[in-house]
PDB file of C-alpha atoms in Angstrom:
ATOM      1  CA  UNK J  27      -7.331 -45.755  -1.285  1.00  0.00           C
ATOM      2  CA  UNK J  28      -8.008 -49.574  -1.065  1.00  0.00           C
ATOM      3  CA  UNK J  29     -10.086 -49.711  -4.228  1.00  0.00           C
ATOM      4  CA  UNK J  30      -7.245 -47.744  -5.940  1.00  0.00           C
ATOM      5  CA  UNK J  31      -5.081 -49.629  -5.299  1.00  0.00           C
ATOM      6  CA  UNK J  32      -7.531 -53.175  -6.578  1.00  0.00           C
ATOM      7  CA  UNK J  33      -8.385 -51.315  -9.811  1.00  0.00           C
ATOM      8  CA  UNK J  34      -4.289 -50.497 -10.611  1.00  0.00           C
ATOM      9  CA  UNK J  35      -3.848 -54.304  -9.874  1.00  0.00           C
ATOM     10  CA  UNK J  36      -6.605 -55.433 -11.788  1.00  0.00           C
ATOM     11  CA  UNK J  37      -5.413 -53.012 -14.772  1.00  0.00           C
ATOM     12  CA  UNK J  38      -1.984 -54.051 -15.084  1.00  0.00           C
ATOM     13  CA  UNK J  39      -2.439 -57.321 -16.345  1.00  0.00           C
ATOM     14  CA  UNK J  40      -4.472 -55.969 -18.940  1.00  0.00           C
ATOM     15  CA  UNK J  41      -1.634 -53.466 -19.978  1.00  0.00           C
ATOM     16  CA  UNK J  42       0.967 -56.401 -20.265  1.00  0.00           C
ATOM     17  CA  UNK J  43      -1.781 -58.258 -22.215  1.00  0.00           C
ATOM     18  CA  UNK J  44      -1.845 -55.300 -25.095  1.00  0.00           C
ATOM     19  CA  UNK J  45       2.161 -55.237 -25.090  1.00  0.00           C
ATOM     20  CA  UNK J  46       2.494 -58.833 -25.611  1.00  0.00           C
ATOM     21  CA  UNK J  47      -0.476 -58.612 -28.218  1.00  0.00           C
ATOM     22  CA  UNK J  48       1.691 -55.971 -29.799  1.00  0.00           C
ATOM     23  CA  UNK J  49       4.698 -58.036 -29.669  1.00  0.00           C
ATOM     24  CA  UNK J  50       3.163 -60.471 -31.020  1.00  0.00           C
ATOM     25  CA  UNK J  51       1.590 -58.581 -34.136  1.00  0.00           C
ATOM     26  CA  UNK J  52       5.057 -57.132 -34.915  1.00  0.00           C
ATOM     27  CA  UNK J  53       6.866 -60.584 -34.840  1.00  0.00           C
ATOM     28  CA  UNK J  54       4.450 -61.536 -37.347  1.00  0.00           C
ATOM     29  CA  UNK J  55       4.879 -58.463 -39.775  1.00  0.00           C
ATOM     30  CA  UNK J  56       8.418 -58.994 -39.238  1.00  0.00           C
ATOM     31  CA  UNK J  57       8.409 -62.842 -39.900  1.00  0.00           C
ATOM     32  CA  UNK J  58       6.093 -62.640 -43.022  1.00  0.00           C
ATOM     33  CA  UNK J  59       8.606 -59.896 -44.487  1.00  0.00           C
ATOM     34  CA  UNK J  60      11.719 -62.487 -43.922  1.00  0.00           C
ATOM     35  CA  UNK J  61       9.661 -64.989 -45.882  1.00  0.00           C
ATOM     36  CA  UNK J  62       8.713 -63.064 -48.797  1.00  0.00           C
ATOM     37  CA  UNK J  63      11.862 -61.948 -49.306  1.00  0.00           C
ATOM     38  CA  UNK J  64      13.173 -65.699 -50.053  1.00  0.00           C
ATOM     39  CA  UNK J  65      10.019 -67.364 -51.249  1.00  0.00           C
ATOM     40  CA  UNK J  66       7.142 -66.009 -53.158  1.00  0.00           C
ATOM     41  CA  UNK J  67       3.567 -66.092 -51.192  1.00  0.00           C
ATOM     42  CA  UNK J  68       2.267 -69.160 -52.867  1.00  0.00           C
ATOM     43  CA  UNK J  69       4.978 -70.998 -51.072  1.00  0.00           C
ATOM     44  CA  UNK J  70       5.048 -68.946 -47.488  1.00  0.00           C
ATOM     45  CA  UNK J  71       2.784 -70.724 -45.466  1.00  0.00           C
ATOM     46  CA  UNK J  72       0.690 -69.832 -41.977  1.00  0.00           C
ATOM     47  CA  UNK J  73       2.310 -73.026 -40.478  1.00  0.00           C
ATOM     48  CA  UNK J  74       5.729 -70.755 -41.505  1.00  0.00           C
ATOM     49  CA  UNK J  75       4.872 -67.184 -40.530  1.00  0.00           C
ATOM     50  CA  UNK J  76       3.646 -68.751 -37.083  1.00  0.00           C
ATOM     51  CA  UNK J  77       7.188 -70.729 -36.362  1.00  0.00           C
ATOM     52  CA  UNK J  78       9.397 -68.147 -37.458  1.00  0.00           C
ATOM     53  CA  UNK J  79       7.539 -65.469 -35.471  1.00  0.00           C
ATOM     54  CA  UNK J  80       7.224 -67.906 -32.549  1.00  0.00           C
ATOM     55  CA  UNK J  81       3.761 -68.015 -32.135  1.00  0.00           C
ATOM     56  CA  UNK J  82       0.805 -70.071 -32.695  1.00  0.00           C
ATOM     57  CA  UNK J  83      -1.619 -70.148 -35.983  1.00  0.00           C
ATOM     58  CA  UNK J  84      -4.714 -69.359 -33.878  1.00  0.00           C
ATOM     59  CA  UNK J  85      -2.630 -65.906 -32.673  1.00  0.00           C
ATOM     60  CA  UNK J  86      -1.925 -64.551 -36.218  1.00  0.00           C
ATOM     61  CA  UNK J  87      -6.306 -65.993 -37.468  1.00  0.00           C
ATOM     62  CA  UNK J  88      -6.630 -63.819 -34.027  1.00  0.00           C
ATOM     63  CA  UNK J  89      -5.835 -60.428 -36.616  1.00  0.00           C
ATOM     64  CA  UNK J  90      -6.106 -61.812 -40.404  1.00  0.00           C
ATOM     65  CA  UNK J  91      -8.042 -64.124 -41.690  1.00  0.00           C
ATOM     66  CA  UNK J  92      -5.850 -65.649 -44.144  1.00  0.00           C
ATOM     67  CA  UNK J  93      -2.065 -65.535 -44.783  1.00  0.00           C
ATOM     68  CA  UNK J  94      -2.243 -63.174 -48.180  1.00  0.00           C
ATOM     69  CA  UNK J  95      -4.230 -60.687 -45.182  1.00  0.00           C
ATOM     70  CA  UNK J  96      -0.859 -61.404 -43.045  1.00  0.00           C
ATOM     71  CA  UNK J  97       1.294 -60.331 -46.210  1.00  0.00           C
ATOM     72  CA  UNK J  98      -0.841 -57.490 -47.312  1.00  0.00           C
ATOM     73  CA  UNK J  99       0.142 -55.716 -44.125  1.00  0.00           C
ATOM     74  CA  UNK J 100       3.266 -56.391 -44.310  1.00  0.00           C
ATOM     75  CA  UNK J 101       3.578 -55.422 -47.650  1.00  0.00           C
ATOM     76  CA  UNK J 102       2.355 -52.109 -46.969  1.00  0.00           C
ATOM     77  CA  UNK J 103       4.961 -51.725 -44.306  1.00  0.00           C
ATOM     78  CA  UNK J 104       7.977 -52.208 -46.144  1.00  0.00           C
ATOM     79  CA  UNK J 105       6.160 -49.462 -48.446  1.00  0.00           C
ATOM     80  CA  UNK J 106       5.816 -47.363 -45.839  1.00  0.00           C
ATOM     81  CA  UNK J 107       9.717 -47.606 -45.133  1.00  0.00           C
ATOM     82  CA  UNK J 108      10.358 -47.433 -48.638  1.00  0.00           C
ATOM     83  CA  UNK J 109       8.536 -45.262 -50.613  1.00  0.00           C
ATOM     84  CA  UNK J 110       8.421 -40.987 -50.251  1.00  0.00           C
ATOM     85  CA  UNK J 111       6.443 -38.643 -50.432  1.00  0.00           C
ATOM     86  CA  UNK J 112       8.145 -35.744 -51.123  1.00  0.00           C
ATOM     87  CA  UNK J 113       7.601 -31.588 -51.193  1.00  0.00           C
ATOM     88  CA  UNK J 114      10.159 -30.177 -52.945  1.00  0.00           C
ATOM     89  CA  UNK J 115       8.018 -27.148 -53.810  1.00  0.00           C
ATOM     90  CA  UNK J 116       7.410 -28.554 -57.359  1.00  0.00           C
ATOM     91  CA  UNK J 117       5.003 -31.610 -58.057  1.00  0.00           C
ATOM     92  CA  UNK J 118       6.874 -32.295 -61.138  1.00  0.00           C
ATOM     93  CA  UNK J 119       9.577 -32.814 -58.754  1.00  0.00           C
ATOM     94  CA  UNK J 120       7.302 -34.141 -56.712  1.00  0.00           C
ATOM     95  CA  UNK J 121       6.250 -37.174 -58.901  1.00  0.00           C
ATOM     96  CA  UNK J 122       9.357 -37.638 -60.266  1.00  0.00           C
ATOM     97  CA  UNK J 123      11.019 -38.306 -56.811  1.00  0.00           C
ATOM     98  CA  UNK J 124       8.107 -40.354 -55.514  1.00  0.00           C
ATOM     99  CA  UNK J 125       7.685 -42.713 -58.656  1.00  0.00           C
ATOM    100  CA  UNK J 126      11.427 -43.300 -58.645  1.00  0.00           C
ATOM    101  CA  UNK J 127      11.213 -44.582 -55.044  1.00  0.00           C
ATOM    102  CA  UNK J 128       8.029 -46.576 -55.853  1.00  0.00           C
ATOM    103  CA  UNK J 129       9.795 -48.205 -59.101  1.00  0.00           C
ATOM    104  CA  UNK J 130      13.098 -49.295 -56.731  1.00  0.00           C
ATOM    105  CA  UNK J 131      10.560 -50.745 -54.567  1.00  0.00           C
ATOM    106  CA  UNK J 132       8.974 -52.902 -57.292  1.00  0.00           C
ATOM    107  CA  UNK J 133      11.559 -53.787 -58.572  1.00  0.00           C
ATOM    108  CA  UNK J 134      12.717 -55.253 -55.011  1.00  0.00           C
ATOM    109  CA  UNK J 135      11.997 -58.857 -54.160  1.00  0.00           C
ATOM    110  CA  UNK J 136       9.413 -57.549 -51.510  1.00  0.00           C
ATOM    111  CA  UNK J 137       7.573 -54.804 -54.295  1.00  0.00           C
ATOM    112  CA  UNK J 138       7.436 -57.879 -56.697  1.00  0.00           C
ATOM    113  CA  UNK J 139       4.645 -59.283 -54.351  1.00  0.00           C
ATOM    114  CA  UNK J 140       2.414 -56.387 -56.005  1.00  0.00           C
ATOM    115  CA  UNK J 141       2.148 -59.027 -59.518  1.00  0.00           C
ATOM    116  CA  UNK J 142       1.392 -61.840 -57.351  1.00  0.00           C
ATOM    117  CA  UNK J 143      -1.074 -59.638 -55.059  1.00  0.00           C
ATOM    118  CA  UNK J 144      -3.530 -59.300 -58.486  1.00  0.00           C
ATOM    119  CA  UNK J 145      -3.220 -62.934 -59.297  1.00  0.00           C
ATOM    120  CA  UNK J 146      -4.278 -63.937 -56.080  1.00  0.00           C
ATOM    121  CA  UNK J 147      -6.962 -61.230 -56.602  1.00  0.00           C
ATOM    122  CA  UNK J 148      -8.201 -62.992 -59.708  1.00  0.00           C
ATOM    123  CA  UNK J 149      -9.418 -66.270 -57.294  1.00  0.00           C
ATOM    124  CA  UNK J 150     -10.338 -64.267 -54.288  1.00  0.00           C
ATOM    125  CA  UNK J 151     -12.740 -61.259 -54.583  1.00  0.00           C
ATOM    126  CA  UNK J 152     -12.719 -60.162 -50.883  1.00  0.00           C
ATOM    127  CA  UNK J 153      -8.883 -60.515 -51.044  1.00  0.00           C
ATOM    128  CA  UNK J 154      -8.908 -58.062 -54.313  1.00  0.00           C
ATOM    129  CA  UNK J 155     -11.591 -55.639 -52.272  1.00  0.00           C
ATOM    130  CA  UNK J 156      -8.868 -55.332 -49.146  1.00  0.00           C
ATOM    131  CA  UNK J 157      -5.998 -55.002 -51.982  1.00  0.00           C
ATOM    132  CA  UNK J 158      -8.401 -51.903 -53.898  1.00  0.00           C
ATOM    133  CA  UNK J 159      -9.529 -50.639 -50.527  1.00  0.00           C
ATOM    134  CA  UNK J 160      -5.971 -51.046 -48.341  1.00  0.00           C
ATOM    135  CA  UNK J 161      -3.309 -50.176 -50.942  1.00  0.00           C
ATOM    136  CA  UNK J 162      -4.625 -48.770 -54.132  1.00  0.00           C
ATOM    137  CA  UNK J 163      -7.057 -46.224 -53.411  1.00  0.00           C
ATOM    138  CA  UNK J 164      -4.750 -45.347 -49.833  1.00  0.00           C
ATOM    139  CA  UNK J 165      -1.642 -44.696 -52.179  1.00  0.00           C
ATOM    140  CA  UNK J 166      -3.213 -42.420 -54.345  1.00  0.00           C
ATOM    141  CA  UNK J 167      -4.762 -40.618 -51.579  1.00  0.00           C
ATOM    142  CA  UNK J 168      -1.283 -39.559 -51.041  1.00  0.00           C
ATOM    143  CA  UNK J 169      -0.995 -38.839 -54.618  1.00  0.00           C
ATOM    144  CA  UNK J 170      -3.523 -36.205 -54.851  1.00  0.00           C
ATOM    145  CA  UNK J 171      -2.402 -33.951 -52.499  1.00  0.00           C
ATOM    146  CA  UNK J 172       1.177 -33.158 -54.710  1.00  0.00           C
ATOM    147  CA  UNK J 173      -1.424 -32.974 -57.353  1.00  0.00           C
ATOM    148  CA  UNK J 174      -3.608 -30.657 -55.720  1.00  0.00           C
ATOM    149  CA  UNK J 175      -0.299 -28.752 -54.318  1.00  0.00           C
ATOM    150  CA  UNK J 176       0.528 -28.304 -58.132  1.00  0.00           C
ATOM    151  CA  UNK J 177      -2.667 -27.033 -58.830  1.00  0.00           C
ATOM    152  CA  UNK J 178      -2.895 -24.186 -56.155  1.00  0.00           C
ATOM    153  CA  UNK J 179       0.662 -23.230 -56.986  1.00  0.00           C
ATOM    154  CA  UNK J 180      -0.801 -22.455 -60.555  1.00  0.00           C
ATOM    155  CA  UNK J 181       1.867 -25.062 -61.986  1.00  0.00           C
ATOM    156  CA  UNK J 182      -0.736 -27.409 -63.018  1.00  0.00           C
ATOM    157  CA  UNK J 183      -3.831 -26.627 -65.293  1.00  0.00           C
ATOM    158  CA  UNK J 184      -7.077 -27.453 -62.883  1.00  0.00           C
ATOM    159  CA  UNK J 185      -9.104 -28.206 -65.551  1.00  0.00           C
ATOM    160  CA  UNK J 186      -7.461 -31.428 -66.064  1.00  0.00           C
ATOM    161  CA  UNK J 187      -8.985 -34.192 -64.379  1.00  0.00           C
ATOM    162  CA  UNK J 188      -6.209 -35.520 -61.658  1.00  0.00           C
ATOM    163  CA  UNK J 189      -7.622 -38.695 -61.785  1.00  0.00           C
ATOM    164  CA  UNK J 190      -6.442 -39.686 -65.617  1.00  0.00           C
ATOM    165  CA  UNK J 191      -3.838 -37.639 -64.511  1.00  0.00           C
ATOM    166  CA  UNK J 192      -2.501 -40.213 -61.410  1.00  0.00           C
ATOM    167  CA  UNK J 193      -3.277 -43.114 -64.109  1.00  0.00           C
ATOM    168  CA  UNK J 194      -1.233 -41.471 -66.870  1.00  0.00           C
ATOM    169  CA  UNK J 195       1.943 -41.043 -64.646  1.00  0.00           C
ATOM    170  CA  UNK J 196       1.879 -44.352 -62.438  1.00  0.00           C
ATOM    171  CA  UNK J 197       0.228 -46.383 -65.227  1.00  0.00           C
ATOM    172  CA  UNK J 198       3.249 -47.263 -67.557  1.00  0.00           C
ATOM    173  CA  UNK J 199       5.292 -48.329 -64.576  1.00  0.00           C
ATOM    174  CA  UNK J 200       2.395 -50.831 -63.551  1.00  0.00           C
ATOM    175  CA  UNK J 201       1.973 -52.081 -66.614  1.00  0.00           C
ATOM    176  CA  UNK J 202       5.847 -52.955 -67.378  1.00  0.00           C
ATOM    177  CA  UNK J 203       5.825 -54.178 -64.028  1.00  0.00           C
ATOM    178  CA  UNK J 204       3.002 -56.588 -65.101  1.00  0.00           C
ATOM    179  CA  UNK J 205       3.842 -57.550 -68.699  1.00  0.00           C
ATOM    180  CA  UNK J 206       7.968 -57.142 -68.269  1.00  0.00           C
ATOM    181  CA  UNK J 207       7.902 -55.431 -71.880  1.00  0.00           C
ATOM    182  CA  UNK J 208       9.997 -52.253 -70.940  1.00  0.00           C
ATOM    183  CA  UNK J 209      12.636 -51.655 -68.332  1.00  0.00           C
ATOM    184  CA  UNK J 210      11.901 -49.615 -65.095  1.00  0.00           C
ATOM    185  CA  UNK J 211      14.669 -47.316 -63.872  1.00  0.00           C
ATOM    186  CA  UNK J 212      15.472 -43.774 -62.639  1.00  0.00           C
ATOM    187  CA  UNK J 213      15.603 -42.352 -65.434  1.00  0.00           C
ATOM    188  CA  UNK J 214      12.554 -43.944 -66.907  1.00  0.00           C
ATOM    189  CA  UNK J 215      10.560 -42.496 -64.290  1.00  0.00           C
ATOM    190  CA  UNK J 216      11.948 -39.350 -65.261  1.00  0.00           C
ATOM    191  CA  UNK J 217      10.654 -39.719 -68.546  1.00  0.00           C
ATOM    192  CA  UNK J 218       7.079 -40.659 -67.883  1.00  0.00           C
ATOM    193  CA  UNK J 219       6.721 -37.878 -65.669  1.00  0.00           C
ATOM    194  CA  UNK J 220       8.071 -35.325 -68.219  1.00  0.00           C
ATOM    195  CA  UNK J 221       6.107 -36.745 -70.970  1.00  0.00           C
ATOM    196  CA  UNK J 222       2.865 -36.282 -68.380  1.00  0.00           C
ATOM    197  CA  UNK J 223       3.754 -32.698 -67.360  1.00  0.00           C
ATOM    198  CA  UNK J 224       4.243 -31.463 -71.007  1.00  0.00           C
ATOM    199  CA  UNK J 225       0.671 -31.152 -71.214  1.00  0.00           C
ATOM    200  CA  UNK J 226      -0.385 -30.303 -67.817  1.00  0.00           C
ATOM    201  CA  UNK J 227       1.660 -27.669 -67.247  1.00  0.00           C
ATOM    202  CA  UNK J 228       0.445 -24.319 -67.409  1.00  0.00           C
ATOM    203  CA  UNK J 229       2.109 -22.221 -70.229  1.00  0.00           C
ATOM    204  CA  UNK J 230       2.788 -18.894 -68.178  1.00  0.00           C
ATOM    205  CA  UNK J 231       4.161 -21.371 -65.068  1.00  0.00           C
ATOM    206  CA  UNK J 232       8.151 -20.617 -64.695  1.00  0.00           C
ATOM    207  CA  UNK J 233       9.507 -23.567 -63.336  1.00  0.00           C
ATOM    208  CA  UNK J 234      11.543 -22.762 -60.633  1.00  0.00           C
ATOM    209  CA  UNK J 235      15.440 -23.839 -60.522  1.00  0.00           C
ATOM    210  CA  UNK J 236      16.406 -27.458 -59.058  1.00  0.00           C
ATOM    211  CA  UNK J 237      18.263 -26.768 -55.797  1.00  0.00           C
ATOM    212  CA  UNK J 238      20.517 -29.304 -54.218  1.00  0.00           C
ATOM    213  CA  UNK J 239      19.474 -31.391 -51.689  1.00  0.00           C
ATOM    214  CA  UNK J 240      16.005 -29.676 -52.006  1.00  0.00           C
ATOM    215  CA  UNK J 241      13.782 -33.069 -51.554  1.00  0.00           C
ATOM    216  CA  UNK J 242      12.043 -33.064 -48.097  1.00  0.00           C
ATOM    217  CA  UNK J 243      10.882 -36.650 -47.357  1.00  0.00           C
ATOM    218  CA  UNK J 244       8.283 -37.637 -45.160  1.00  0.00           C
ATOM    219  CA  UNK J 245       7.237 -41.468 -44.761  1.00  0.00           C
ATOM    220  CA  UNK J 246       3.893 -42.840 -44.884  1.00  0.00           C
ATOM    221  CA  UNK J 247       1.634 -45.996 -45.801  1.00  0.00           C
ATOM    222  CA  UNK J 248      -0.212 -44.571 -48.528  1.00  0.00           C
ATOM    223  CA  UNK J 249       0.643 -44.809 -53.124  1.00  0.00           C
TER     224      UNK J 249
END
């Protein structure tokens, strides 16, 4: 009973150690987020992050090594708030939904981080490996399954590769978001996703009817 009772005391320490580790890693998130929403991430600086969150710069090099690490994560958590995934029981639906939720996030001060992301890339090759690895290849991840939920609903042609398929329909809206030529909006997004689906879809597929309030959202971290 003795030694228990030793091994509970000597184990509770260590559980209020991991909470305020916790508490700590979530004031961070939280503080980078504040900061990127006023200043862009050339400007927000470790010395920053660590003051707002009320901690010191050796607890947030404790996690990430740099401060673009710090704002990667965060990044991906306002996404994850953000962004749907939706399965509506179409995947025309489907990527219509999802890519107008991804454009209102890019187009927020926090999704505007994704230009500045690749031009920090450009000077930092591990940085740009985390980015690929973290965000891109995560998001379309998600991406594939309302493709491959198209596909065994016999909506989509399978003999199309789904890979040009994910570039086609999220390309344009990266590349405005890049080069600022063309305007990014709802119905935009409805657009590029029609234009897509006109030659994926499968000529004996009957779409079905759009049904009101039809959209089931879940959240996640992923494209």
């Amino acid at each position: 009973m003795r030694k228990q009772q030793t091994l509970e005391y000597a184990e509770e320490p260590r559980r209020r150690g991991r909470h305020r580790s916790l508490e700590a890693k979530a004031a961070i998130l939280k503080a980078t987020l504040q900061l990127l929403e006023r200043e862009s991430l050339r400007k927000v600086t470790s010395d920053a992050i660590a003051k707002r969150a009320g901690v010191s710069k050796a607890t947030i090099y404790k996690w990430w090594r740099n401060k673009s690490m710090v704002a990667l994560d965060a990044y991906l958590a306002g996404m994850t708030e953000r962004v749907a995934t939706p399965n509506t029981g179409s995947a025309e639906e489907d990527f219509t939904e999802q890519l107008k939720s991804l454009t209102a996030f890019y187009t927020s001060t926090l999704g505007r981080l994704f230009c500045q992301f690749i031009a920090e890339g450009q000077s930092d090759p591990g940085f740009l490996a985390s980015f690929r690895e973290r965000f891109l290849y995560a998001r379309r991840d998600a991406a594939r399954v309302m493709w491959r939920r198209g596909v065994d609903r016999g909506e989509i042609r399978s003999a199309v590769d789904g890979e040009i398929v994910l570039d086609l329909i999220y390309g344009p809206t990266i590349f405005r978001l890049l080069a600022g030529h063309g305007s990014l909006n709802d119905s935009e997004s409805e657009a590029m996703v029609e234009a897509v689906f006109g030659g994926l879809r499968r000529l004996d597929y009957q779409r079905p009817p759009k049904k009101a309030g039809s959209l089931v959202k879940r959240r996640n971290g992923q494209l």
